[in-house]
CSV table of C-alpha atoms in Angstrom, one decimal:
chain,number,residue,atom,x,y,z
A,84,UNK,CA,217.6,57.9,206.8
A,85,UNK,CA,219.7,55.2,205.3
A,86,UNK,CA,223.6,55.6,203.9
A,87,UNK,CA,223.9,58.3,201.6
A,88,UNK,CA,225.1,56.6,198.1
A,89,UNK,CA,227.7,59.1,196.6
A,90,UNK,CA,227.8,59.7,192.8
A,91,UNK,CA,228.9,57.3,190.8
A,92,UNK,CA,227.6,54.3,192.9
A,93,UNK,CA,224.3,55.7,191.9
A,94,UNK,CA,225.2,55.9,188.3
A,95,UNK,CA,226.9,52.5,188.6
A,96,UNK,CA,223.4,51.5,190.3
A,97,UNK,CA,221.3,53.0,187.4
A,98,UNK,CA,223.5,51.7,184.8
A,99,UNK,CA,223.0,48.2,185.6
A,100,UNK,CA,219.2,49.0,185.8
A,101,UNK,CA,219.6,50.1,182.4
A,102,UNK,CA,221.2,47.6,181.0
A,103,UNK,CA,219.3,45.0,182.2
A,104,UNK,CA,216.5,46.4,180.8
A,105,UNK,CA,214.6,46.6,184.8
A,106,UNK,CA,213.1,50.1,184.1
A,107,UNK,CA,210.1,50.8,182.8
A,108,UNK,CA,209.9,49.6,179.3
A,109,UNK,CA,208.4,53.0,177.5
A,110,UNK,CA,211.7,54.2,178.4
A,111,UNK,CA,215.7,53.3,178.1
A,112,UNK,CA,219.1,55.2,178.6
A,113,UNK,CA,222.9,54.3,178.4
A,114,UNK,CA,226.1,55.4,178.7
A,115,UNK,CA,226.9,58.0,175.3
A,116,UNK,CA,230.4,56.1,176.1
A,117,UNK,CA,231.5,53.0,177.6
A,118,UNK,CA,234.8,53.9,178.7
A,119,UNK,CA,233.7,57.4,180.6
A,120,UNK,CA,234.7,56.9,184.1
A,121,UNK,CA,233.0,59.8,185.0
A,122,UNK,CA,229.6,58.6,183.6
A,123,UNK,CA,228.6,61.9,183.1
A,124,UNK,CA,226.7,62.0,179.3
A,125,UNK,CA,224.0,59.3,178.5
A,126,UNK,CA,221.3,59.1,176.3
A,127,UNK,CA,218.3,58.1,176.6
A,128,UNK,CA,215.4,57.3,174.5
A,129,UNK,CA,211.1,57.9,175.0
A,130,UNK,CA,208.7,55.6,173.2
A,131,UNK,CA,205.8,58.3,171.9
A,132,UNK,CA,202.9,57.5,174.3
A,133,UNK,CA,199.5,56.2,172.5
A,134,UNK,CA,196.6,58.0,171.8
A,135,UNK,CA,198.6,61.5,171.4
A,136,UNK,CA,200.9,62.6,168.4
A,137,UNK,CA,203.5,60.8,169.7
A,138,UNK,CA,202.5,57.6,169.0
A,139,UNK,CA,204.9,55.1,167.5
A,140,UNK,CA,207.4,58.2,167.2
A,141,UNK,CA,211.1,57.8,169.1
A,142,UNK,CA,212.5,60.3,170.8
A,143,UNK,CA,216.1,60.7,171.6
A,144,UNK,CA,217.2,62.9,174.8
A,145,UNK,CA,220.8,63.5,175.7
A,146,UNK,CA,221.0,63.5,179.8
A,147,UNK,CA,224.3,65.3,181.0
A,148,UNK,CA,225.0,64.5,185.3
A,149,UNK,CA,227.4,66.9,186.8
A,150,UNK,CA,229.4,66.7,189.5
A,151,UNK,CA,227.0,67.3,192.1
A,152,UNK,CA,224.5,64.4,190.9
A,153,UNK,CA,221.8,63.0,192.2
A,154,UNK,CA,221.8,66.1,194.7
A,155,UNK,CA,221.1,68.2,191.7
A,156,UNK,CA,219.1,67.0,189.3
A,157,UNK,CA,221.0,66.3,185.7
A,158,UNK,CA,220.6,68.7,182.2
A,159,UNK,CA,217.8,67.4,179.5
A,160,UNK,CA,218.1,68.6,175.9
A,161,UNK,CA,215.8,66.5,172.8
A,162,UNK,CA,218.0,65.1,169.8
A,163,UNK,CA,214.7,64.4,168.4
A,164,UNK,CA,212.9,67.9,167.6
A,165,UNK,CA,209.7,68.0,169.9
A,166,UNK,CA,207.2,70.3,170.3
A,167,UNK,CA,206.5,70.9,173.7
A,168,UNK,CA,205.8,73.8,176.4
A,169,UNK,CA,208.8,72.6,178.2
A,170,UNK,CA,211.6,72.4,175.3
A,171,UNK,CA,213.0,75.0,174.2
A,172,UNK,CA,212.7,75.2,170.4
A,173,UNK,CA,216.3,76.8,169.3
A,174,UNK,CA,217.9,74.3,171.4
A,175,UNK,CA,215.9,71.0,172.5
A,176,UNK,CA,217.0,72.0,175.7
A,177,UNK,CA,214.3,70.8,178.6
A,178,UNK,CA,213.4,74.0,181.0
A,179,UNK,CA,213.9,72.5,184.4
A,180,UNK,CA,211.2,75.2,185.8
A,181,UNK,CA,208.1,73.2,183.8
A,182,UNK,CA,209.1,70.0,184.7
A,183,UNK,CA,207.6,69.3,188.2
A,184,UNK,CA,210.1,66.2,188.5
A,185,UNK,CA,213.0,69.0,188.0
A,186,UNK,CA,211.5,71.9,189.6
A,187,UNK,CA,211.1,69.6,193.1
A,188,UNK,CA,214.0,67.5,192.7
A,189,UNK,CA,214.2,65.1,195.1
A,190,UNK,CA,217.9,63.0,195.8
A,191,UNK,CA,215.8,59.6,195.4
A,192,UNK,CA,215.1,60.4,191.5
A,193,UNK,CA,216.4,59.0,188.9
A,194,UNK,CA,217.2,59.5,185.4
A,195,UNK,CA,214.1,56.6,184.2
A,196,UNK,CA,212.2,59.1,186.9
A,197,UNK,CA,212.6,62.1,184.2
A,198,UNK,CA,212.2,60.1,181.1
A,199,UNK,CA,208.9,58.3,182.8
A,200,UNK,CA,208.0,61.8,183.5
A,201,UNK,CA,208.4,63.2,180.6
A,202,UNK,CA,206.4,60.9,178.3
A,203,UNK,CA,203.7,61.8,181.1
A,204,UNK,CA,204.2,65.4,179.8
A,205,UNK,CA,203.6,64.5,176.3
A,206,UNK,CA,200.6,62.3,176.7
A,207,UNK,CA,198.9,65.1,179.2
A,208,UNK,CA,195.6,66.7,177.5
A,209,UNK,CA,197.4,69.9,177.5
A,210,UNK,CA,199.8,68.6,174.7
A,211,UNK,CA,199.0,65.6,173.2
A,212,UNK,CA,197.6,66.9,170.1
A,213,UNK,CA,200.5,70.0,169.5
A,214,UNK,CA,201.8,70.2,166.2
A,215,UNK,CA,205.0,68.4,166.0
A,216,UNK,CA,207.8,68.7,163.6
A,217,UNK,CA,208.6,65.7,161.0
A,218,UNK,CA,209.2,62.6,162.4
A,219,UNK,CA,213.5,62.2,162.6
A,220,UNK,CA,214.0,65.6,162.4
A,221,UNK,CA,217.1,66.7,165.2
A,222,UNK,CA,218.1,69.9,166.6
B,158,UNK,CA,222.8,58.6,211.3
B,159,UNK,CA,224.7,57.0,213.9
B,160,UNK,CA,227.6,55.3,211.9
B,161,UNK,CA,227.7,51.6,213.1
B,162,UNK,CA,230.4,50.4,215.6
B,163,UNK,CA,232.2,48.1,212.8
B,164,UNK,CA,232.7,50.8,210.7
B,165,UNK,CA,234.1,52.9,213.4
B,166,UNK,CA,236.6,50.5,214.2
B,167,UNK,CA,237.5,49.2,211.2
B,168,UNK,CA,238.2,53.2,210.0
B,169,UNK,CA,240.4,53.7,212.9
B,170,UNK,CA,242.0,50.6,212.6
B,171,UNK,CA,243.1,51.8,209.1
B,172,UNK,CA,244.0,55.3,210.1
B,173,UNK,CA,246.1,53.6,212.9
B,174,UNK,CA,248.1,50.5,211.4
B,175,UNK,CA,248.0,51.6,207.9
B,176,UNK,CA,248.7,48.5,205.4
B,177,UNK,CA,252.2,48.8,203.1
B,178,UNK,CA,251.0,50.2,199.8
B,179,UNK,CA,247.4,50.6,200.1
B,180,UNK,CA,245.4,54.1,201.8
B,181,UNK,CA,242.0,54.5,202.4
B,182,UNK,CA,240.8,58.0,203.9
B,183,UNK,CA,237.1,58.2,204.3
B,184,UNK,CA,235.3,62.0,203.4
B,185,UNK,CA,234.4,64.2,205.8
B,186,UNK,CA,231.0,64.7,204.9
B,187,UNK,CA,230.4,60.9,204.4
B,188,UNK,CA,231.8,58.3,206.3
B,189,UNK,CA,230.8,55.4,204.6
B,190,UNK,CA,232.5,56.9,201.3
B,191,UNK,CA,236.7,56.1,201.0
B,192,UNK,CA,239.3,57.6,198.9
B,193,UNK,CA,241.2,54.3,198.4
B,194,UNK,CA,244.5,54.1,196.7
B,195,UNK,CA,247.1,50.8,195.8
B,196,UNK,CA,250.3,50.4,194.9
B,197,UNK,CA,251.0,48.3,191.6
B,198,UNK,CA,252.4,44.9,192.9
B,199,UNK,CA,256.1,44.3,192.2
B,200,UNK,CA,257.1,42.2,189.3
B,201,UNK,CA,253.0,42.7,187.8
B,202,UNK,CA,253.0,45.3,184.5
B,203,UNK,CA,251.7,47.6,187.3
B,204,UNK,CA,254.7,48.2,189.3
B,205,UNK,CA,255.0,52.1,189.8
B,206,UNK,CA,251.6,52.9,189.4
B,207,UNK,CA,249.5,54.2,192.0
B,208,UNK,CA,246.0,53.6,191.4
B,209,UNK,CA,242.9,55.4,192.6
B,210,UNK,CA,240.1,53.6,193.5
B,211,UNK,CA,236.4,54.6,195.4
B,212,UNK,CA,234.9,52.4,198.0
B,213,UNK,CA,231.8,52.3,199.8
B,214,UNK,CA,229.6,50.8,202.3
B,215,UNK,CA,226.4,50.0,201.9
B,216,UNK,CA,223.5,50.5,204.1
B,217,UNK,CA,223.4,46.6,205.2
B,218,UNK,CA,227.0,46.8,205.8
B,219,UNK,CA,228.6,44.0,206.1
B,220,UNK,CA,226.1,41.3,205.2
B,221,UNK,CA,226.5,42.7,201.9
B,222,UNK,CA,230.4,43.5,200.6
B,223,UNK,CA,231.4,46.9,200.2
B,224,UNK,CA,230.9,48.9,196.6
B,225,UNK,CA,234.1,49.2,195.1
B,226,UNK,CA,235.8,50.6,191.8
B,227,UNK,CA,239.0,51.4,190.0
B,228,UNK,CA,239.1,54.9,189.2
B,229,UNK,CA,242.4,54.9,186.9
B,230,UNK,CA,242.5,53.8,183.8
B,231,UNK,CA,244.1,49.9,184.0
B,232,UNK,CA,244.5,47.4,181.4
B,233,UNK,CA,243.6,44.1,183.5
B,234,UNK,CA,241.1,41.0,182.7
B,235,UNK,CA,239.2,41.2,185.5
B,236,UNK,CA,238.4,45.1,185.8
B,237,UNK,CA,236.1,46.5,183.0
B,238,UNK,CA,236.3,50.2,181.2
B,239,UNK,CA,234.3,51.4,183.8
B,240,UNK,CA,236.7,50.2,186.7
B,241,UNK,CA,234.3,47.6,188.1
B,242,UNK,CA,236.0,44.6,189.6
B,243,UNK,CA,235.2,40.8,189.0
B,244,UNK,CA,236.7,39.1,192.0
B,245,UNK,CA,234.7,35.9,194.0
B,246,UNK,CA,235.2,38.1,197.7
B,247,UNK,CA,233.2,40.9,196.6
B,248,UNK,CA,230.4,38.9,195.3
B,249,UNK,CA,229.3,35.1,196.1
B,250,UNK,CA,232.1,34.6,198.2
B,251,UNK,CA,231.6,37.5,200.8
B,252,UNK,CA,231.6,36.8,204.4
B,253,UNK,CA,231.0,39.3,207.3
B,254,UNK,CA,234.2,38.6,208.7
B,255,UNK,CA,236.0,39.8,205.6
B,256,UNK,CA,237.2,43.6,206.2
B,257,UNK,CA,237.9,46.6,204.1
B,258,UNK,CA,241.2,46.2,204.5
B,259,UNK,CA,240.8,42.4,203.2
B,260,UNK,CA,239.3,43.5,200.4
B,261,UNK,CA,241.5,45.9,199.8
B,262,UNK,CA,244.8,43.4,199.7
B,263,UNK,CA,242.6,41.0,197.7
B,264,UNK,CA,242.4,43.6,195.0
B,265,UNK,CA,246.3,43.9,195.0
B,266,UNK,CA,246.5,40.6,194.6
B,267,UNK,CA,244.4,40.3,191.8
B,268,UNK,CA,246.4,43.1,189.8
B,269,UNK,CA,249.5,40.8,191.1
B,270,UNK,CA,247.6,37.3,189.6
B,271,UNK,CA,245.4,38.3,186.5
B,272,UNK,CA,243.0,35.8,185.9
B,273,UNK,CA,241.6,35.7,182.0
B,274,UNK,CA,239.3,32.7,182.6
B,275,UNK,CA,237.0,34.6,184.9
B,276,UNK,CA,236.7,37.7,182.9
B,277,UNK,CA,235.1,41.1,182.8
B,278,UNK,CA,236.7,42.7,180.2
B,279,UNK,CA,236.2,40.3,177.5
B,280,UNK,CA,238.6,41.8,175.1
B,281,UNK,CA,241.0,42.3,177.3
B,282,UNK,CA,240.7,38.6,178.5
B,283,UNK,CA,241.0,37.3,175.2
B,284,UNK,CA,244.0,39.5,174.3
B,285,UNK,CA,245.4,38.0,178.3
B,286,UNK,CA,245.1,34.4,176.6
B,287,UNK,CA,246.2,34.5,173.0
B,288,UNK,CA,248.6,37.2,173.5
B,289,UNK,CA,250.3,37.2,177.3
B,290,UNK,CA,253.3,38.9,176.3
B,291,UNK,CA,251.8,42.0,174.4
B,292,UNK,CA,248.8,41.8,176.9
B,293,UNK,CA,251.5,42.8,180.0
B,294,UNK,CA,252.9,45.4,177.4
B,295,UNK,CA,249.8,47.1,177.2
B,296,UNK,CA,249.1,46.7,180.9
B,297,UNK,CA,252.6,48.5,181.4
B,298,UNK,CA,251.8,51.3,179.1
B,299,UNK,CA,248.7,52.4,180.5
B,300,UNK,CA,250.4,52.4,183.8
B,301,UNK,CA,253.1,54.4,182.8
B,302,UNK,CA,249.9,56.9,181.0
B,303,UNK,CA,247.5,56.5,183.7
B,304,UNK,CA,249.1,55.7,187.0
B,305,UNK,CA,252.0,57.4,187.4
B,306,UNK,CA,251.4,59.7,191.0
């Protein structure tokens, strides 16, 4: 096991992933501010995957890390209103319980990890043809 | 995991013979992660502040510099609103043979010696080179906001 990278290295890490645009490309996510030392709010966006609903649809997510990041994993809620099993629907909030990225956090995973993840989840047979709500509508 | 020799020694070495105006306490639960703090250098718009920094080393340790950032608030060319710092040792110019606590005065230094035409904050750079005088004012207000202990 290698050198445990605390906190805000990660973030630091991830943000300079982000920025540079290294991550997959589906996906993206910044800092909600630039000057937040604490790095703990960013958004992120998820291209709609083809061949489901979703396509050519953007999603925004908000991604709060706590204190305790990456050894617990950080809150998802949808800006974008999204029908999906694992959002709930008064809030946009994402249940960590139906995400299997969330449920089995692991310290290695990242916040592309969750958004890669979670355009999985909308492209899986189980939900890619669920009614969804007008395109640009927010919660 | 074993924590390397260096590192070891370099920790006890700054526990032991402590440099003037600079601490760096690692935690407990990891080794490799140091509270840092410096003194503002006298006669710099920092003067009287005690900033807070984070440090830490890396896995490959030291062929590769340590990690390190500001975590007070400063007004300075060459450290961005995020705290990260642009100076040559902690990047193209690292050696093995440089030290935490090398790195550490270098950083003082830098606060001591601002350098706008190698800049990270670009705004703040700019503001550095068409407006010295009201750039060190700022520099003196946020340490008064931000820095005093």
């Amino acid at each position: 096991m290698g050198a445990k990278v605390p906190r805000n290295f990660r973030l630091l890490e991830e943000l300079e992933k982000g920025e540079k645009g290294l991550g997959a490309e589906a996906c993206s996510y910044g800092l909600e501010n630039g000057d937040d030392l604490l790095m703990s709010d960013w958004n992120g966006t998820i291209l709609g995957p083809p061949h489901s609903v979703h396509e050519n649809r953007i999603y925004s997510v908000k991604i709060h890390c706590g204190p305790n990041y990456p050894d617990v994993p950080p809150e998802i809620s949808f800006t974008s209103k999204i029908n999906l099993p694992c959002v709930d629907q008064r809030n946009g909030k994402v249940d960590p319980t139906k995400l299997p990225c969330l449920a089995q956090w692991k310290r290695e995973f990242t916040m592309e990890t969750i958004l890669i993840e979670l355009r999985r989840y909308m492209a899986h047979s189980a939900n890619k043809k669920l009614p969804q709500p007008p395109e640009g509508s927010t919660y | 995991m074993a924590l390397p020799k260096r590192i070891i020694k370099e920790t006890e070495r700054l526990m032991a013979e402590p440099v003037k105006g600079i601490s760096a306490v690692p935690h407990e639960d990891n080794l490799r992660y140091f509270d840092v703090t410096i003194d503002g250098p006298g006669q710099s718009p920092y003067e009287g502040g005690v900033f807070k920094l984070e440090l830490f080393l890396p896995d490959d340790y030291p062929m590769t510099p340590p990690k390190i950032r500001f975590l007070t608030k400063i007004y300075h060319p060459n450290i961005d609103r995020l705290g990260r710092i642009c100076l040559d040792v902690l990047k193209s110019n690292w050696s093995p043979a440089l030290q935490i606590r090398t790195i550490l005065l270098s950083i003082q230094a830098l606060l001591g010696a601002p350098n706008p035409d190698d800049p990270l904050a670009n705004d703040v750079a700019q503001k550095w080179k068409e407006d010295e005088k009201g750039a060190i004012e700022t520099a003196r207000q946020w340490t008064e906001q931000y820095a005093k202990p």
